[in-house]
Each structure stands twice: as C-alpha cells, then as structure tokens.
mmCIF file of C-alpha atoms in Angstrom:
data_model
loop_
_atom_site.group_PDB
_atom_site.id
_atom_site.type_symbol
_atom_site.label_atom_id
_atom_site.label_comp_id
_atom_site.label_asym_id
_atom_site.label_seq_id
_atom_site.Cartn_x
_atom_site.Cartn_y
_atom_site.Cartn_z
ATOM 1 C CA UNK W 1 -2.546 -4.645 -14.978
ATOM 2 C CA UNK W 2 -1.382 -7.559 -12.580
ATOM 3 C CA UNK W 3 0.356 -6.786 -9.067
ATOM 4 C CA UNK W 4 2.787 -9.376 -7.569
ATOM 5 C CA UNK W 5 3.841 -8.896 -3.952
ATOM 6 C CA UNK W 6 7.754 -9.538 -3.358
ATOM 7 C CA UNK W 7 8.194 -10.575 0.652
ATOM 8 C CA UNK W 8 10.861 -8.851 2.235
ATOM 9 C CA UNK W 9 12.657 -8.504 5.646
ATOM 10 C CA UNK W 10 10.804 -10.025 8.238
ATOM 11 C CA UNK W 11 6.743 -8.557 7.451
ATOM 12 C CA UNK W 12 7.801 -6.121 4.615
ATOM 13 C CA UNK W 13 5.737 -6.083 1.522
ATOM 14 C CA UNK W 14 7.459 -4.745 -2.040
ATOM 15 C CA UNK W 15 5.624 -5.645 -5.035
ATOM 16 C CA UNK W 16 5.942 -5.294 -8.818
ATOM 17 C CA UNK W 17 3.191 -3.537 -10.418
ATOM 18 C CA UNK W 18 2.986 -4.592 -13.820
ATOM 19 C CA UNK W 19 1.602 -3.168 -17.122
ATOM 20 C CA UNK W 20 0.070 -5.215 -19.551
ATOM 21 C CA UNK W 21 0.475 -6.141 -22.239
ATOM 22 C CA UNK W 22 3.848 -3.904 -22.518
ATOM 23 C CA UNK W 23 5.140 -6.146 -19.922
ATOM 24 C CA UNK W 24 6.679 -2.730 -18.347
ATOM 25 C CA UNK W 25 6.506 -2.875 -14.130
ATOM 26 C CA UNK W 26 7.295 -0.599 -11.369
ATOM 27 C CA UNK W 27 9.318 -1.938 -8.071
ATOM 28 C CA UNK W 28 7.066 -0.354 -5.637
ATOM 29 C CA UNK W 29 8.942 0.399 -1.929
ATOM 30 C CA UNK W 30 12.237 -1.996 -3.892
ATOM 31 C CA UNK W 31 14.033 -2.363 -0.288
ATOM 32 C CA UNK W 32 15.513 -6.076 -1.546
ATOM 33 C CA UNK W 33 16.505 -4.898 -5.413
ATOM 34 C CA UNK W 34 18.159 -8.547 -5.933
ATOM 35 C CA UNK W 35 14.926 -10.247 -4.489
ATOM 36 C CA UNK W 36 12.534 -7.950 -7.112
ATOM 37 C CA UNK W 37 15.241 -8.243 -10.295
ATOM 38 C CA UNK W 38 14.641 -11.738 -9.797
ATOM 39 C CA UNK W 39 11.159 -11.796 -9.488
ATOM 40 C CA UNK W 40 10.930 -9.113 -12.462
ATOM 41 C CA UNK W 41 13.111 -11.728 -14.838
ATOM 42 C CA UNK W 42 10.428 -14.924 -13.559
ATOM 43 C CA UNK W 43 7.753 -12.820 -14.875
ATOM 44 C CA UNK W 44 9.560 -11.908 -18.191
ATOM 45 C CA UNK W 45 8.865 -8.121 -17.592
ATOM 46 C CA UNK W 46 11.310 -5.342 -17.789
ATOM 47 C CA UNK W 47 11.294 -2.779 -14.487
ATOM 48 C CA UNK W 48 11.335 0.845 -15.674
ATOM 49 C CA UNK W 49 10.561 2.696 -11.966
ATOM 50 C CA UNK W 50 10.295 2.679 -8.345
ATOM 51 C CA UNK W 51 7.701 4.134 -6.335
ATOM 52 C CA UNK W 52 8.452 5.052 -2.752
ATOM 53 C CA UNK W 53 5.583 5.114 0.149
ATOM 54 C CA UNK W 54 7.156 6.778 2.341
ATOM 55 C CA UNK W 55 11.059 7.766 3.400
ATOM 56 C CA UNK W 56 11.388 5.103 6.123
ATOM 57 C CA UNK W 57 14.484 2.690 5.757
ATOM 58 C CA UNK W 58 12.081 -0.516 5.332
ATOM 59 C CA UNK W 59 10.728 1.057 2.271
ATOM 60 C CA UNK W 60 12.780 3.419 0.707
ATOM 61 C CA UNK W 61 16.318 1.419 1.786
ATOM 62 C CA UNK W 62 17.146 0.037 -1.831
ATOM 63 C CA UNK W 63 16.479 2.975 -3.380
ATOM 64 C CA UNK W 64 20.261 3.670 -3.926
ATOM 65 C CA UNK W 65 21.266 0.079 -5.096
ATOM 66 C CA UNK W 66 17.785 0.472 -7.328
ATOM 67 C CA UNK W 67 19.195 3.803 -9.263
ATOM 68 C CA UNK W 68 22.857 2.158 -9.120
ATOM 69 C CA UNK W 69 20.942 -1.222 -11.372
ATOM 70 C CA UNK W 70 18.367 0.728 -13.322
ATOM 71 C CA UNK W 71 19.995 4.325 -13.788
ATOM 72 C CA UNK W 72 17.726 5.355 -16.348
ATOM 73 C CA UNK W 73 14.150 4.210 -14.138
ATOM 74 C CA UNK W 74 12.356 7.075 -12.424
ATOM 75 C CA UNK W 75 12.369 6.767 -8.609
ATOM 76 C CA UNK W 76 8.782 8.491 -7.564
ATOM 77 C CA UNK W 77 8.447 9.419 -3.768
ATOM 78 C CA UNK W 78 7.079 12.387 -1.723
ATOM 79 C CA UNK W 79 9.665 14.327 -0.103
ATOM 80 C CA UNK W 80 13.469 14.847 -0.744
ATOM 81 C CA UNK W 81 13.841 12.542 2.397
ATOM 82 C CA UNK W 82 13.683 9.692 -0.447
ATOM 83 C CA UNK W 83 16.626 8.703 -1.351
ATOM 84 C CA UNK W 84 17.590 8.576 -4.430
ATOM 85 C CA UNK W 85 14.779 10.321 -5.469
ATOM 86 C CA UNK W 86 14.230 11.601 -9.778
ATOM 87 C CA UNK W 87 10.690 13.002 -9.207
ATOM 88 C CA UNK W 88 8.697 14.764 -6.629
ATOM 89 C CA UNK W 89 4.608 13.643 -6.412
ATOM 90 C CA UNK W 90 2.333 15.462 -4.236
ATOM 91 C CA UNK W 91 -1.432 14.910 -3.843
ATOM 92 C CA UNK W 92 -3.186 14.010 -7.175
ATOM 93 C CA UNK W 93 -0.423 13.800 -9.059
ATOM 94 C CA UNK W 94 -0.375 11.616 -11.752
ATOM 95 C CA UNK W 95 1.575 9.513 -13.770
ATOM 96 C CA UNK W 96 1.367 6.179 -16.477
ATOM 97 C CA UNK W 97 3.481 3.008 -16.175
ATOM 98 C CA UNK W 98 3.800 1.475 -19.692
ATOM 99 C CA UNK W 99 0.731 1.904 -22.114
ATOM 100 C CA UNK W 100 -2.204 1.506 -19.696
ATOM 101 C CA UNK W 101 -1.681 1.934 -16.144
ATOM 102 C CA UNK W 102 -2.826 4.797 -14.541
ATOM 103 C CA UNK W 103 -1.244 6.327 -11.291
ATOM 104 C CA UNK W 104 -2.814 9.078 -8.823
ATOM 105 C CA UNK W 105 -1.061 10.438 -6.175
ATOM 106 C CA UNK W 106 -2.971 10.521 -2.625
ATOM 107 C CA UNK W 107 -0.779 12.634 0.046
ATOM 108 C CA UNK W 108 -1.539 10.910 3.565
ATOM 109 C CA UNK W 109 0.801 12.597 6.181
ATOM 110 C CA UNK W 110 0.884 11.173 9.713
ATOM 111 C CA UNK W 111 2.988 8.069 9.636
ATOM 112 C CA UNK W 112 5.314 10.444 7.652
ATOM 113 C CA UNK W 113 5.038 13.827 6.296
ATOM 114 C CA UNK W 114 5.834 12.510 2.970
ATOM 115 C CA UNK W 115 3.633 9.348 2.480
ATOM 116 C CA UNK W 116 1.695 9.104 -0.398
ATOM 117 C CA UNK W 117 -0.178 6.212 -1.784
ATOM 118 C CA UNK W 118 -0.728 5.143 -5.029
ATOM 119 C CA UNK W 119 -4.300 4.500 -6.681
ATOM 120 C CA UNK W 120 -3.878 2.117 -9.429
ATOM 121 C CA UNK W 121 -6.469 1.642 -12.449
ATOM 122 C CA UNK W 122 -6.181 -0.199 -15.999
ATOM 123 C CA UNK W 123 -7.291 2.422 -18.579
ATOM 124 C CA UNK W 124 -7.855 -0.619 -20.870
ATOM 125 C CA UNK W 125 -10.061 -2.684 -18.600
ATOM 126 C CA UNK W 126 -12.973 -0.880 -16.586
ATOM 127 C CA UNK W 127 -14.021 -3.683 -15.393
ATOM 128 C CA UNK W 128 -11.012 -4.423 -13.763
ATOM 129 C CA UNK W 129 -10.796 -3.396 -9.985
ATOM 130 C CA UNK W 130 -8.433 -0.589 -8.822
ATOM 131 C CA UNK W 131 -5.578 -1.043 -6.416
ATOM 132 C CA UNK W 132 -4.065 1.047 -4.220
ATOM 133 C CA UNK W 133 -0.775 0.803 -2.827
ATOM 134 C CA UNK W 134 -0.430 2.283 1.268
ATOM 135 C CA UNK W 135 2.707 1.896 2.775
ATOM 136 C CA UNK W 136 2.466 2.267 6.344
ATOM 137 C CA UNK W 137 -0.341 4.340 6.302
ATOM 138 C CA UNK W 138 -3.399 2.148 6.366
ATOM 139 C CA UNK W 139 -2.786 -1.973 7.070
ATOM 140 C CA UNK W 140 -5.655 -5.256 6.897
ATOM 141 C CA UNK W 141 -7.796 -3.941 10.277
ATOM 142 C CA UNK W 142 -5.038 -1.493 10.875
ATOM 143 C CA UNK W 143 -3.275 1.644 10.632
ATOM 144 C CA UNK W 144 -0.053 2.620 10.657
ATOM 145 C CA UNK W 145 2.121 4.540 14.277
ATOM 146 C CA UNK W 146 2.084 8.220 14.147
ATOM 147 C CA UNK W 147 5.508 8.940 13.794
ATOM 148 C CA UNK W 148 5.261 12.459 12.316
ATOM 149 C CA UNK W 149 1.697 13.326 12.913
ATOM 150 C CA UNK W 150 -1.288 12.942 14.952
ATOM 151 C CA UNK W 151 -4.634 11.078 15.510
ATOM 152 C CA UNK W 152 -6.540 14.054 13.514
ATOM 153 C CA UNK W 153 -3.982 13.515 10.033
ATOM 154 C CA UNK W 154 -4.576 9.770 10.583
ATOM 155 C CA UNK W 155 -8.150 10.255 10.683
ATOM 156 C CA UNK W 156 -8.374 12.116 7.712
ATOM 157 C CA UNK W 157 -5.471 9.749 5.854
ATOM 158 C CA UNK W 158 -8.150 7.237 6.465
ATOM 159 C CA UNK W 159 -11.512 8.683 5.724
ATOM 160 C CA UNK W 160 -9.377 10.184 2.092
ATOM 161 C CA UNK W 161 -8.567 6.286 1.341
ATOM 162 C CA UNK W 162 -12.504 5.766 1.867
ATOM 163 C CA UNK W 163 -13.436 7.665 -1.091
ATOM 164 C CA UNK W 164 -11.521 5.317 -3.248
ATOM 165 C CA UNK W 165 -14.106 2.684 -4.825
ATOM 166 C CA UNK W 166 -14.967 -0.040 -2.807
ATOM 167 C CA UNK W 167 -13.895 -2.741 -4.606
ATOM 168 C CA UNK W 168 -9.864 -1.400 -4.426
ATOM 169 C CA UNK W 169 -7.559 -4.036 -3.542
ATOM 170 C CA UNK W 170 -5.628 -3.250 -0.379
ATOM 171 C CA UNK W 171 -1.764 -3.822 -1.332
ATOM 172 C CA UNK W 172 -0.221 -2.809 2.258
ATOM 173 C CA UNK W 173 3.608 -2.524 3.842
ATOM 174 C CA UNK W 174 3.352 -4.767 6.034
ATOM 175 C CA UNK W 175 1.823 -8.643 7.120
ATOM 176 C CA UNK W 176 0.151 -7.353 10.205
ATOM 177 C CA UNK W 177 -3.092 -8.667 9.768
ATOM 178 C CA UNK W 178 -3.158 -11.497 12.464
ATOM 179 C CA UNK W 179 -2.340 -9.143 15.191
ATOM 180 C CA UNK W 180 -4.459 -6.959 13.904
ATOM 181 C CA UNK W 181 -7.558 -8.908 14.375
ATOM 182 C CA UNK W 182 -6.926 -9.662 17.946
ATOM 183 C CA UNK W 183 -7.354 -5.684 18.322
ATOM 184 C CA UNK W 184 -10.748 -6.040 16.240
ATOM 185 C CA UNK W 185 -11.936 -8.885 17.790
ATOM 186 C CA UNK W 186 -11.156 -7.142 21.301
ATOM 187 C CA UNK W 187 -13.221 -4.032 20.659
ATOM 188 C CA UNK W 188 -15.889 -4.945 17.537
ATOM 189 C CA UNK W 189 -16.301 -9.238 18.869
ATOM 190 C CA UNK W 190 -19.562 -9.590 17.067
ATOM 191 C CA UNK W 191 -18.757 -7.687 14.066
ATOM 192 C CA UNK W 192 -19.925 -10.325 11.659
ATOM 193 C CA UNK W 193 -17.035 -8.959 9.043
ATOM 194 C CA UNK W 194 -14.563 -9.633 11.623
ATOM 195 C CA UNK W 195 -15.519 -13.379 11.426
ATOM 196 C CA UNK W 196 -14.396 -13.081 7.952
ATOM 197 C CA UNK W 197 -11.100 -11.532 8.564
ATOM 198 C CA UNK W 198 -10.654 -14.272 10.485
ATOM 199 C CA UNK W 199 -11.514 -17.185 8.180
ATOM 200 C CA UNK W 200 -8.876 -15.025 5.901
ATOM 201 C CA UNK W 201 -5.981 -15.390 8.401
ATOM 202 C CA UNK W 202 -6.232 -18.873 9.284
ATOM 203 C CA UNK W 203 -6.680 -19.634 5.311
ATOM 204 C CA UNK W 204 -3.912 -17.196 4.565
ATOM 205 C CA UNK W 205 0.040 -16.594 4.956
ATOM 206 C CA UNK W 206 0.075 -13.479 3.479
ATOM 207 C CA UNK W 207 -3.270 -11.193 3.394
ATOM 208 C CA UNK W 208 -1.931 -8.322 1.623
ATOM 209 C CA UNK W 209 -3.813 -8.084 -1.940
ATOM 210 C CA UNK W 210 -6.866 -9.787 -0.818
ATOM 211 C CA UNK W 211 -9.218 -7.638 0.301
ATOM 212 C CA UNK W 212 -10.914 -4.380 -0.422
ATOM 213 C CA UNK W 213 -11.458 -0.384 0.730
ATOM 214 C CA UNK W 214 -15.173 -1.500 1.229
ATOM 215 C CA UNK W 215 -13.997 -4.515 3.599
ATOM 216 C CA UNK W 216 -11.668 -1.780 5.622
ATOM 217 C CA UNK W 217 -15.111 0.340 6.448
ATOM 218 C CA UNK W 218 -16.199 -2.851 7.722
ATOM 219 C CA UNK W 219 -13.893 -4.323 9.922
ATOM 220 C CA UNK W 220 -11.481 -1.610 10.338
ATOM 221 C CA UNK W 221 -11.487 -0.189 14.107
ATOM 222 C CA UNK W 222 -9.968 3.297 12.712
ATOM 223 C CA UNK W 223 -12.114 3.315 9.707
ATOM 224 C CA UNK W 224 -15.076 2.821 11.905
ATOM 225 C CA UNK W 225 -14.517 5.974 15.147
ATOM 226 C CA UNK W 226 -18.262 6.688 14.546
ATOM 227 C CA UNK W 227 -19.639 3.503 14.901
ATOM 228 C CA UNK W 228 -21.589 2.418 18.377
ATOM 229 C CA UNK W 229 -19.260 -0.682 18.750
ATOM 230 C CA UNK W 230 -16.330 1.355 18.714
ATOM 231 C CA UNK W 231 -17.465 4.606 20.400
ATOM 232 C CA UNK W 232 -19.035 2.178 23.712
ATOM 233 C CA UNK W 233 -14.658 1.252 24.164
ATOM 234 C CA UNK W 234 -13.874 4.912 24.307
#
C-alpha cells in the first residue's frame, strides 16, 4: 500500500491511494481530475475509484468530471450531498481497493453531517502502519470549523480517531499546519511535542502524511481538553 498526496487549489490535499502490487489506486477527495490522471499515469497505476470526505466543493468538486473520465470507477462518499455519488458508506463500512487494501468507514459528523474518514491497512503487510484519510475533520494540531455540528460531535469525531493505532499516518485536507502551531504554541508553549511540530514545519512544505494519531494526542489542543495545560486557558 503506498499513498501519494496530489496538491490542489491553494492548501487542498487529494491523494492517490494505491494498492500494491495490483497497481490499482483510488483518487481520494479528486477535486483536480487532470492534476490526479496525471499523477496516476507517472506512477504507472490504473485509478478504479474515488473516495469523498465530505460533500464540500473543495473535496467533492471533481466528482462529476471524475465519473465523466472513469464511468465505470465507484465514487464512495457519505451522504447523497456527494455528487456524483455510486455508493453510500456509513460508519464501519467496509470495502477493498485492488487485492490487499483494506478500507473502514469512520462516520465523524460536525464539519459535515456526512464526513467520514477512511482507515487504511495492508492485509499483506502487518507490519506496515495504517493510514487514515480525514478530510476536514481532524488537521496537523488542528481540527476542522463546525459547519454542521457542534463542539460535543467534534469532541467525539476526535476522541473516535484516537482509538485508531498510534502509529496511523495522518493524511489530512488541508496544509494548515503552520498556523496551526501558532495556536499550540499559544496555549500548550512548553509542550515538549510542540517543539517537534515545529522542527517539522520549518523542515517541511507540506506536513500532511508525516505524522501519526499518537503525535495528535500529543500536541493536539482538541485532542488534549483534559489536559492541565489546556484546561488553565479555559
């Protein structure tokens, strides 16, 4: 299983989550379809499906012009506010891309009603970390805006991504990370994992795919509600 993020618009993040060795990927949140057809040909793999984080424009947008280039791909998404949409996933649904990839469904509802992300796993390697892909819903030392929901669904959006394995890789929406730091920094300043978010930016362009569940619950403010650094700013 490899995962190859695609930059698009401004801060977006698409990526192609690939299958190996069948060499089968999914466009995941394909807003720029030329941009990840290109990318998709580079890699010598063959796209076969979309998955959709959530029904906002910056992610679901080239979901038309997707089905229009691949008619026979399945377009996977949470709501009929998808466009475009061939199949309906609620929470822990599940799914395989190619001969080895395994897909769960994880309903988080507050940015949206209908975002879902996507817990990734290898059947063929155990040894190989998990990934999980989370739109708008949880960013590096961020969260996503509560557009359709409240502080309470955002809390527990959060705290369900914490009982994914530690060592997940984060594959996000959005590059948000350096402004999120200056919010960390401002209410955790000697949080010792902070220092390493950090060294990350400054070493970094783009974050997204670099770090871990088990580093959110470290430096992330609204992973962290309980803890004394962030209950003494309340």
């Amino acid at each position: 299983m490899r995962v190859v993020p695609v930059p698009v618009r401004d801060d977006n993040h698409a990526y192609l989550l690939i299958d190996e060795p069948s060499n089968k990927a999914a466009a995941v949140d394909p807003y720029d379809v030329s941009k990840l057809t290109a990318a998709a040909k580079e890699l010598g793999v063959q796209i076969v499906a979309a998955i959709t984080t959530h029904h906002h424009f910056d992610h679901s947008g080239g979901n038309k012009d997707f089905a229009a280039k691949y008619p026979d791909a399945t377009i996977y998404g949470g709501s009929d506010k998808v466009p475009a949409l061939s199949k309906l996933v609620k929470d822990t649904d599940e799914f395989t891309l190619g001969d080895n990839t395994h897909i769960r469904c994880l309903a988080t509802p507050c940015h949206t009603q209908d975002s879902i992300c996507y817990y990734v796993v290898d059947k063929s390697n155990p040894d190989q970390p998990g990934g999980v892909f989370t739109g708008d819903t949880l960013f590096i030392a961020g969260s996503g805006r509560f557009f359709e929901g409240t502080g309470d669904e955002m809390n527990r959006a959060l705290k369900y991504l914490g009982t994914l394995p530690d060592a997940t890789i984060v594959y996000n929406g959005h590059e948000y990370t350096g402004g999120n730091l200056s919010f960390a920094k401002s209410i955790d300043p000697s949080n010792p994992a902070i220092a390493r978010l950090e060294d990350l930016v400054k070493t970094n362009k783009i974050t997204t795919g670099l770090t871990t569940i088990g580093d959110e619950k470290e430096w992330n403010v609204f992973m962290r509600l309980t803890s004394d650094a962030i209950v003494s700013n309340q």
